Short mmCIF file of C-alpha atoms in Angstrom, two decimals:
data_model
loop_
_atom_site.label_atom_id
_atom_site.label_comp_id
_atom_site.label_asym_id
_atom_site.label_seq_id
_atom_site.Cartn_x
_atom_site.Cartn_y
_atom_site.Cartn_z
CA LEU A 1 -0.09 0.16 0.02
CA ARG A 2 3.07 2.01 0.30
CA ARG A 3 4.19 0.71 -2.97
CA GLY A 4 4.68 4.39 -4.14
CA ASP A 5 7.05 5.20 -1.59
CA PRO A 6 10.66 5.28 -3.32
CA VAL A 7 12.32 4.25 -0.10
CA GLN A 8 10.21 1.27 0.44
CA ARG A 9 10.33 0.32 -3.12
CA GLU A 10 14.32 0.47 -2.87
CA GLU A 11 14.40 -1.41 0.22
CA ALA A 12 12.10 -4.20 -1.41
CA ASP A 13 14.31 -4.23 -4.35
CA ASP A 14 17.42 -4.53 -2.21
CA LEU A 15 15.99 -7.42 -0.27
CA ALA A 16 15.13 -9.21 -3.55
CA LEU A 17 18.76 -8.98 -4.66
CA VAL A 18 20.07 -9.91 -1.23
CA SER A 19 17.69 -13.24 -1.38
CA ARG A 20 19.34 -14.00 -4.89
CA ALA A 21 22.81 -13.11 -3.68
CA LYS A 22 22.17 -15.50 -0.74
CA ALA A 23 21.32 -18.33 -3.12
CA GLY A 24 24.64 -17.75 -4.92
CA ASP A 25 23.65 -15.44 -7.71
CA SER A 26 26.76 -13.27 -8.09
CA GLN A 27 25.12 -10.92 -10.64
CA ALA A 28 22.51 -9.99 -7.94
CA PHE A 29 25.39 -9.29 -5.35
CA ARG A 30 27.08 -7.20 -8.34
CA ALA A 31 23.96 -5.42 -8.35
CA LEU A 32 23.87 -4.33 -4.99
CA VAL A 33 27.60 -3.20 -4.95
CA ILE A 34 27.04 -1.08 -7.91
CA ARG A 35 23.81 0.53 -6.28
CA TYR A 36 25.39 1.62 -3.11
CA GLN A 37 29.31 1.86 -4.15
CA ARG A 38 29.43 5.52 -4.27
CA LYS A 39 27.33 6.46 -1.19
CA VAL A 40 29.36 3.81 0.62
CA TYR A 41 32.47 5.60 -0.47
CA ALA A 42 31.34 8.97 0.09
CA VAL A 43 30.59 7.92 3.74
CA ALA A 44 34.14 6.54 4.10
CA LEU A 45 35.84 9.47 2.55
CA GLY A 46 34.13 11.64 4.99
CA ILE A 47 35.30 10.03 8.01
CA VAL A 48 38.89 8.47 6.73
CA LYS A 49 39.81 11.74 4.65
CA ASP A 50 42.25 9.67 2.28
CA THR A 51 40.60 8.80 -1.21
CA ASP A 52 42.65 5.52 -1.30
CA LEU A 53 41.82 4.63 2.23
CA ALA A 54 38.17 5.16 1.79
CA TRP A 55 38.17 3.12 -1.44
CA ASP A 56 39.54 0.37 0.52
CA VAL A 57 37.09 0.67 3.31
CA ALA A 58 34.25 0.71 1.04
CA GLN A 59 35.62 -2.33 -1.04
CA GLU A 60 36.20 -4.17 2.52
CA ALA A 61 32.67 -3.28 3.51
CA PHE A 62 31.13 -5.03 0.79
CA VAL A 63 33.37 -8.20 1.05
CA ARG A 64 32.33 -8.27 4.67
CA VAL A 65 28.57 -8.05 3.96
CA HIS A 66 29.15 -10.77 1.35
CA GLN A 67 30.74 -12.95 3.84
CA HIS A 68 27.89 -12.29 6.45
CA LEU A 69 25.03 -12.49 3.89
CA PRO A 70 23.92 -15.82 5.51
CA GLU A 71 23.38 -14.18 8.59
CA PHE A 72 21.53 -11.12 7.40
CA LYS A 73 17.84 -11.75 8.55
CA GLY A 74 16.45 -8.42 6.91
CA ASP A 75 15.48 -7.15 10.35
CA SER A 76 16.81 -3.74 9.38
CA ALA A 77 17.10 -2.34 5.65
CA PHE A 78 20.25 -3.91 3.81
CA SER A 79 21.35 -0.41 3.29
CA THR A 80 21.42 0.20 7.12
CA TRP A 81 23.36 -2.88 7.78
CA LEU A 82 25.89 -1.97 4.88
CA PHE A 83 26.53 1.47 6.19
CA ARG A 84 26.95 0.12 9.71
CA ILE A 85 29.74 -2.09 8.53
CA ALA A 86 31.34 0.64 6.49
CA THR A 87 31.11 3.14 9.31
CA HIS A 88 32.68 0.70 11.77
CA LEU A 89 35.52 -0.07 9.34
CA ALA A 90 36.02 3.56 8.66
CA ILE A 91 36.17 4.47 12.19
CA ASP A 92 38.42 1.51 12.95
CA SER A 93 40.88 2.60 10.39
CA VAL A 94 41.30 5.77 11.68
CA ARG A 95 41.02 4.60 15.50
CA ARG A 96 44.60 5.97 16.31
CA GLU A 97 43.36 9.47 15.53
CA ARG A 98 40.57 8.87 18.05
CA LYS A 99 42.79 7.79 20.77
CA ALA A 100 44.75 10.89 20.46
CA GLN A 101 41.59 13.01 20.64
CA LYS A 102 40.01 11.70 23.83
CA ASP A 103 39.98 15.19 25.39
CA GLN A 104 37.25 16.44 23.10
CA VAL A 105 34.69 18.47 24.97
CA GLU A 106 31.29 17.23 24.46
CA ASP A 107 29.50 19.67 26.67
CA VAL A 108 27.94 22.88 25.29
CA ARG A 109 29.27 25.69 27.65
CA GLU A 110 28.52 29.41 27.67
CA GLU A 111 31.82 29.89 25.98
CA ASP A 112 31.05 27.85 23.18
CA LEU A 113 28.18 30.15 22.08
CA ALA A 114 30.68 33.30 21.84
CA GLU A 115 30.20 33.03 17.99
CA GLY A 116 27.92 31.61 15.41
CA GLY A 117 24.68 33.74 16.52
CA GLU A 118 25.23 36.17 13.75
CA GLY A 119 23.71 34.43 10.90
CA ILE A 120 26.54 35.38 8.63
CA LEU A 121 26.23 32.44 6.25
CA ALA A 122 22.78 32.65 6.15
CA THR A 123 23.00 36.15 5.24
CA ALA A 124 25.62 35.44 2.65
CA LEU A 125 23.90 32.40 1.07
CA GLY A 126 20.91 34.07 0.73
CA ASN A 127 17.61 32.49 0.15
CA ASP A 128 18.13 30.56 -3.08
CA PRO A 129 20.58 27.89 -2.16
CA ALA A 130 20.24 25.73 -5.14
CA ARG A 131 21.42 28.55 -7.53
CA ASN A 132 23.89 30.26 -5.11
CA ALA A 133 27.67 30.37 -6.45
CA LEU A 134 29.04 30.96 -2.90
CA ARG A 135 27.24 27.66 -2.03
CA ARG A 136 29.04 25.86 -4.69
CA GLU A 137 32.29 27.44 -3.85
CA LEU A 138 31.98 26.30 -0.29
CA ALA A 139 30.77 22.84 -1.42
CA GLY A 140 34.04 22.55 -3.27
CA LYS A 141 35.84 23.31 0.28
CA ILE A 142 33.70 20.83 2.30
CA GLN A 143 36.42 18.08 2.27
CA ASP A 144 39.04 20.35 3.23
CA ALA A 145 36.86 21.78 6.13
CA LEU A 146 35.99 18.26 7.15
CA ALA A 147 39.60 17.15 7.37
CA GLU A 148 40.32 19.87 9.90
CA LEU A 149 37.57 18.38 12.34
CA PRO A 150 38.48 15.90 14.85
CA GLU A 151 37.55 12.30 13.86
CA ILE A 152 34.35 12.00 16.21
CA HIS A 153 33.01 15.35 14.57
CA ARG A 154 33.68 14.13 11.03
CA THR A 155 32.09 11.04 11.68
CA ILE A 156 28.87 12.44 13.27
CA LEU A 157 28.47 15.00 10.47
CA VAL A 158 29.04 12.31 7.78
CA LEU A 159 26.48 9.92 9.65
CA ARG A 160 23.99 12.66 10.13
CA GLU A 161 24.14 14.34 6.76
CA VAL A 162 25.26 11.53 4.26
CA GLU A 163 23.58 8.77 5.83
CA GLY A 164 20.64 10.61 7.33
CA LEU A 165 20.64 9.06 10.80
CA SER A 166 18.23 10.12 13.32
CA TYR A 167 19.41 11.20 16.75
CA GLU A 168 18.25 7.91 18.07
CA GLU A 169 20.14 5.80 15.30
CA LEU A 170 23.32 8.18 15.95
CA ALA A 171 22.96 7.39 19.78
CA GLU A 172 22.78 3.48 19.11
CA ARG A 173 25.50 3.52 16.07
CA LEU A 174 28.11 5.63 18.25
CA GLY A 175 27.11 4.04 21.73
CA ILE A 176 26.40 7.70 23.28
CA GLN A 177 23.43 9.38 24.76
CA LYS A 178 21.06 11.48 22.64
CA GLY A 179 21.97 14.49 24.60
CA THR A 180 25.72 13.94 23.54
CA VAL A 181 24.52 13.24 20.00
CA MET A 182 22.92 16.99 20.11
CA SER A 183 26.11 18.53 21.80
CA ARG A 184 28.53 16.43 19.63
CA LEU A 185 26.57 17.60 16.60
CA PHE A 186 26.59 21.07 17.77
CA HIS A 187 30.30 21.32 18.20
CA ALA A 188 30.89 19.62 14.78
CA ARG A 189 28.59 22.15 13.18
CA LYS A 190 30.23 25.06 14.90
CA LYS A 191 33.53 24.12 13.56
CA MET A 192 32.43 23.33 9.94
CA GLN A 193 30.79 26.73 10.08
CA ALA A 194 33.71 28.41 11.27
CA ALA A 195 35.84 26.70 8.44
CA LEU A 196 33.17 27.82 6.00
CA ARG A 197 33.28 31.25 7.02
CA ASP A 198 37.05 31.36 6.82
CA TYR A 199 36.92 29.99 3.29
CA ALA A 200 34.56 32.57 2.42
CA GLY A 201 36.42 35.39 4.09
CA LEU A 202 33.20 36.19 6.17
CA ALA A 203 34.06 37.62 9.43
CA PRO A 204 31.94 37.88 12.49
CA GLU A 205 30.85 41.47 12.92
CA GLY A 206 33.82 43.59 14.63
CA GLY A 207 36.01 40.38 14.49
CA GLU A 208 38.63 38.71 12.55
CA PRO A 209 37.84 36.04 9.93
CA GLY A 210 37.69 32.57 11.27
CA GLY A 211 38.31 32.33 15.06
CA GLU A 212 37.37 28.69 15.10
CA ASP A 213 37.35 27.77 18.87
CA ALA A 214 37.53 31.43 19.92
CA PRO A 215 37.08 31.54 23.62
CA VAL B 1 23.20 32.47 27.20
CA LYS B 2 22.52 29.63 29.68
CA ALA B 3 19.35 28.81 27.98
CA CYS B 4 21.30 29.01 24.63
CA ALA B 5 23.73 26.31 25.82
CA THR B 6 20.47 24.40 26.36
CA TYR B 7 18.64 24.72 23.39
CA ALA B 8 21.29 25.64 20.86
CA PRO B 9 22.17 21.84 20.41
CA MET B 10 18.53 21.09 19.52
CA ILE B 11 18.57 23.44 16.58
CA GLY B 12 18.56 21.24 13.52
CA ALA B 13 16.41 18.41 15.21
CA ARG B 14 14.10 16.50 12.67
CA PRO B 15 10.38 16.21 13.57
CA GLY B 16 9.76 13.73 16.35
CA GLU B 17 13.33 13.51 17.22
CA LEU B 18 12.91 15.98 20.28
CA THR B 19 10.42 15.19 23.28
CA GLY B 20 7.30 17.39 23.35
CA GLU B 21 9.09 19.19 26.43
CA GLU B 22 12.23 19.82 24.35
CA GLN B 23 10.20 20.88 21.27
CA ARG B 24 8.08 23.30 23.28
CA GLY B 25 11.27 24.86 25.22
CA LEU B 26 13.01 25.12 21.76
CA GLU B 27 10.16 27.04 20.09
CA ALA B 28 9.84 29.34 23.19
CA HIS B 29 13.64 30.12 23.28
CA LEU B 30 13.93 30.60 19.44
CA ALA B 31 11.11 33.16 19.63
CA ALA B 32 13.01 35.04 22.39
CA CYS B 33 16.65 34.66 21.25
CA PRO B 34 17.88 36.61 17.98
CA ALA B 35 21.25 34.61 18.25
CA CYS B 36 19.78 31.31 18.23
CA ARG B 37 17.48 32.12 15.28
CA ALA B 38 20.51 33.35 13.55
CA ARG B 39 22.27 29.78 14.32
CA ALA B 40 18.95 28.18 13.05
CA ALA B 41 19.03 30.30 9.72
CA ASP B 42 22.97 29.63 9.37
CA LEU B 43 22.15 25.80 9.91
CA ASP B 44 19.30 25.89 7.11
CA ALA B 45 21.48 27.77 4.96
CA THR B 46 24.34 25.06 4.77
CA GLU B 47 21.95 22.23 5.04
CA GLY B 48 23.00 19.43 2.88
CA LEU B 49 26.34 20.95 1.92
CA VAL B 50 28.45 18.08 3.63
CA SER B 51 26.34 15.30 1.62
CA GLU B 52 26.40 17.23 -1.64
CA ALA B 53 30.14 17.81 -1.41
CA LEU B 54 31.14 14.15 -0.55
CA LEU B 55 28.54 12.57 -3.04
CA ALA B 56 29.93 15.02 -5.58
CA ARG B 57 33.47 13.61 -5.01
CA ALA B 58 32.32 10.05 -5.16
CA ASN B 59 30.28 10.73 -8.55
CA ALA B 60 33.50 12.53 -10.01
CA ARG B 61 35.74 9.34 -9.40
CA ASP B 62 35.94 6.53 -12.03
CA PHE B 63 34.28 3.43 -10.17
CA SER B 64 34.57 1.04 -13.01
CA ALA B 65 37.45 -0.91 -11.14
CA PHE B 66 35.30 -0.86 -7.90
CA VAL B 67 32.97 -3.69 -8.42
CA ASP B 68 35.22 -5.93 -10.32
CA GLY B 69 37.54 -5.47 -7.14
CA VAL B 70 34.96 -6.56 -4.79
CA MET B 71 33.93 -9.39 -7.08
CA ALA B 72 37.38 -10.70 -7.52
CA ARG B 73 37.62 -11.00 -3.71
CA VAL B 74 34.18 -12.50 -3.01
CA ASP B 75 33.78 -14.60 -6.07
CA PRO B 76 36.83 -15.27 -7.98
CA VAL B 77 35.33 -17.82 -10.28
CA SER B 78 32.98 -15.42 -11.96
CA ALA B 79 34.96 -12.41 -11.87
CA HIS B 80 35.94 -11.33 -15.32
CA PRO B 81 39.39 -12.79 -15.87
CA GLU B 82 39.98 -10.73 -19.18
CA ARG B 83 39.63 -7.65 -17.27
CA SER B 84 41.44 -8.29 -13.87
CA SER B 85 40.72 -5.89 -11.15
CA ARG B 86 44.37 -4.90 -11.29
CA GLU B 87 43.94 -3.57 -14.92
CA ALA B 88 40.76 -1.84 -14.19
CA ALA B 89 42.08 -0.41 -10.74
CA ALA B 90 44.93 1.31 -13.08
CA LYS B 91 42.07 3.01 -14.93
CA SER B 92 40.72 4.56 -11.75
CA LYS B 93 41.62 7.96 -10.86
CA GLY B 94 44.70 8.08 -8.45
CA ARG B 95 44.89 4.32 -8.08
CA PRO B 96 48.21 2.92 -8.23
CA GLU B 97 48.63 0.08 -10.62
CA SER B 98 50.06 -1.87 -8.08
CA PHE B 99 46.91 -2.08 -5.84
CA ASP B 100 45.86 -5.48 -5.27
CA PRO B 101 42.23 -6.22 -3.81
CA ALA B 102 43.72 -8.81 -1.82
CA ALA B 103 46.20 -6.33 -0.14
CA ALA B 104 43.47 -4.28 1.09
CA PRO B 105 42.69 -5.77 4.24
CA GLN B 106 46.42 -5.54 4.99
CA ARG B 107 46.38 -2.02 4.31
CA LEU B 108 43.25 -1.30 6.47
CA ARG B 109 44.72 -3.12 9.34
CA SER B 110 48.13 -1.34 9.11
CA GLY B 111 46.73 2.04 8.29
CA GLN B 112 49.44 2.55 5.90
CA ALA B 113 49.01 3.88 2.28
CA GLU B 114 51.14 0.94 0.92
CA SER B 115 51.96 -2.44 2.35
CA LYS B 116 55.70 -3.24 2.11
CA GLY B 117 56.82 -6.53 0.80
CA GLY B 118 60.32 -7.63 1.10
CA PHE B 119 62.77 -7.33 -1.72
CA SER B 120 61.98 -10.62 -3.03
CA GLY B 121 58.39 -9.62 -3.11
CA LEU B 122 59.49 -6.79 -5.25
CA LEU B 123 61.33 -9.11 -7.72
CA ALA B 124 58.12 -11.17 -7.83
CA TRP B 125 56.09 -8.21 -8.84
CA LEU B 126 58.43 -7.06 -11.30
CA ALA B 127 58.95 -10.55 -12.91
CA SER B 128 54.96 -10.63 -13.44
CA HIS B 129 54.77 -6.96 -14.50
CA ARG B 130 57.70 -6.56 -16.95
CA ARG B 131 55.84 -4.24 -19.29
CA LEU B 132 54.26 -2.14 -16.59
CA ALA B 133 57.64 -1.69 -14.70
CA LEU B 134 59.35 -0.87 -17.80
CA GLY B 135 56.70 1.51 -18.75
CA ALA B 136 56.59 3.30 -15.54
CA LEU B 137 60.53 3.47 -15.38
CA ALA B 138 61.24 4.40 -18.99
CA PRO B 139 60.50 8.04 -18.73
CA ALA B 140 62.65 8.59 -15.56
CA LEU B 141 65.55 6.70 -16.91
CA ALA B 142 65.51 7.47 -20.66
CA LEU B 143 67.68 10.79 -20.32
CA ALA B 144 70.71 9.49 -18.36
CA LEU B 145 72.86 6.43 -17.79
CA ALA B 146 71.87 5.12 -14.67
CA VAL B 147 72.95 1.90 -12.68
CA VAL B 148 70.98 0.81 -9.58
CA TYR B 149 72.37 -2.13 -7.91
CA VAL B 150 70.63 -3.78 -4.83
CA ARG B 151 71.47 -6.82 -2.92
CA GLU B 152 69.58 -8.71 -0.40
CA ARG B 153 71.66 -11.34 1.45
CA SER B 154 70.22 -14.48 3.06
CA ASP B 155 72.60 -16.37 5.01
CA HIS B 156 75.94 -16.05 3.11
CA ASP B 157 74.37 -16.16 -0.40
CA THR B 158 73.28 -13.39 -2.62
CA ILE B 159 69.84 -14.38 -3.41
CA ALA B 160 68.81 -11.81 -5.92
CA ALA B 161 69.94 -8.45 -7.14
CA LEU B 162 68.51 -5.89 -9.65
CA GLU B 163 70.44 -4.02 -11.97
CA LEU B 164 68.98 -1.45 -14.13
CA TYR B 165 70.94 0.24 -17.26
CA THR B 166 69.75 2.70 -19.47
CA GLU B 167 71.33 4.46 -22.27
CA GLY B 168 68.20 5.71 -24.06
CA GLU B 169 66.79 2.46 -23.55
CA VAL B 170 66.11 0.51 -20.30
CA THR B 171 67.34 -2.90 -19.77
CA MET B 172 66.59 -4.55 -16.33
CA VAL B 173 68.81 -7.59 -15.06
CA LEU B 174 67.66 -9.71 -12.36
CA GLN B 175 70.42 -11.60 -10.82
CA THR B 176 69.07 -14.84 -9.39
CA ARG B 177 70.58 -18.09 -7.83
CA ASP B 178 69.93 -19.52 -11.35
CA GLY B 179 71.95 -16.66 -13.02
CA PRO B 180 71.18 -13.25 -14.46
CA VAL B 181 67.56 -12.81 -16.21
CA VAL B 182 67.21 -9.90 -18.57
CA LEU B 183 63.85 -8.41 -18.35
CA LEU B 184 62.64 -6.90 -21.68
CA GLY B 185 59.52 -5.29 -22.75
CA GLU B 186 57.64 -7.27 -25.07
CA GLU B 187 58.17 -4.72 -27.76
CA ALA B 188 61.65 -4.85 -27.09
CA GLY B 189 62.03 -8.50 -26.82
CA GLY B 190 59.98 -9.01 -29.83
#
C-alpha cells in the first residue's frame, strides 16, 4: 500500500537482490555493489579523509557484507546494515586518531556560544541555496573543512548528513546518549561553519575572519 | 546565554526527534533569542552541503574498477578474467597500478598507504609485471645512464639483485641464484 514510496520500493528491491545473492547469484550481489558503491565511498571518505583508504574501506565493507550475507535476516534495511559495517571499518581505520583526541569537550558551555549567533552564512548564502555561487564554492571546500575536524566530529556529521541517521540511530551507532549526540553535532557544525566562514572570508561583525574555537 | 547552551544543540532536530517538552522549550527560546534564530538560519543555509560535497566527490571518481575489485575477492570464479581488477584499478583516478584487492585488508589493518613486501616480493612483482614496470620507469631513466644495484643477502648467499641500465633504452637485469635474467618489454624483446 506504500508501493509508491521510493524508499520502500528501494528496500524491497534490495531484499530481492539479497535473497538472490544468498542463493549464490553473483550478479545480484554485483547489482547491490553498484547500487551503493558511491554512497558507501562518500561516507568512508568523510570519515577517513584519504581517497585511497576510503576506496579500500568501501570495498572491504562489501566483502564483509558478502561474507555475512547468510546471517542477514532483514530485520533492518540492507542499506542500514551495509552502512553500519562501512562506518565501523572507517572508524576503525582511523582509530589511532580517536585515541589521540580523547579530550574532546562534549558539553555545550557558555563560551561555546561566543560566536555563531550572527547568521553570517545565512546572510551570505541568501534564500536561493540551489543557485547560489557561494554555496557551490563552499561545497568545493567541504572536504578540506571536514579534514580539519576531529574524527568524532567528522564521523557524526557524515552519519547525520550523508547517511541521514536520526538522533536515536546516531546514539545507538556511536554508543552515546541522545544529549551527547546533540552536543557533539553542535560542536561539529560550529567548527564546520567557522571553517566555511574562513574560506568565504566572512568575519563575525567586529571580529577577524575565522576564529574557530575562539574563547 | 545559559538557555542557549541548552537549546542551541537542539537546533537542527528533525520532526519527532525531540521530546514534546524539548520541542516546546526550543520554540519558546527561538522566539525570544535572536542569536539562536541566527544559528538556525545558518544551519538551514548550509543544510545538505556535506552530503552534496562528498557525493559529488564520489560521483567524480571513476568507479569502473570498484565492483570488479569486490567481485574478485568474493567470487573469484565469476570475476572477469579478461579484465582483472588490477588492470581496471589502473584506470581509476589516482589508483596505483600495484593496488591489489587482496592487499586491501592488510592496508586497512596497518593504516598505511602501501603494504610493504620484502625485496623478493618486489622481484616477484617485477617478474610478473615486466611491461608495466618498464613503462613506468622508462620516462625517468631515458635521459641518463643510471645503474642501480641492490642486494639482499640471506645467510651468505646473494639471492637476488636488480640492476637497471639505461642509455636511451631500458634494460633490467635480475640476478638470481640461477643466473642473470634480462627483463625486456615485449616490444623490445620481440
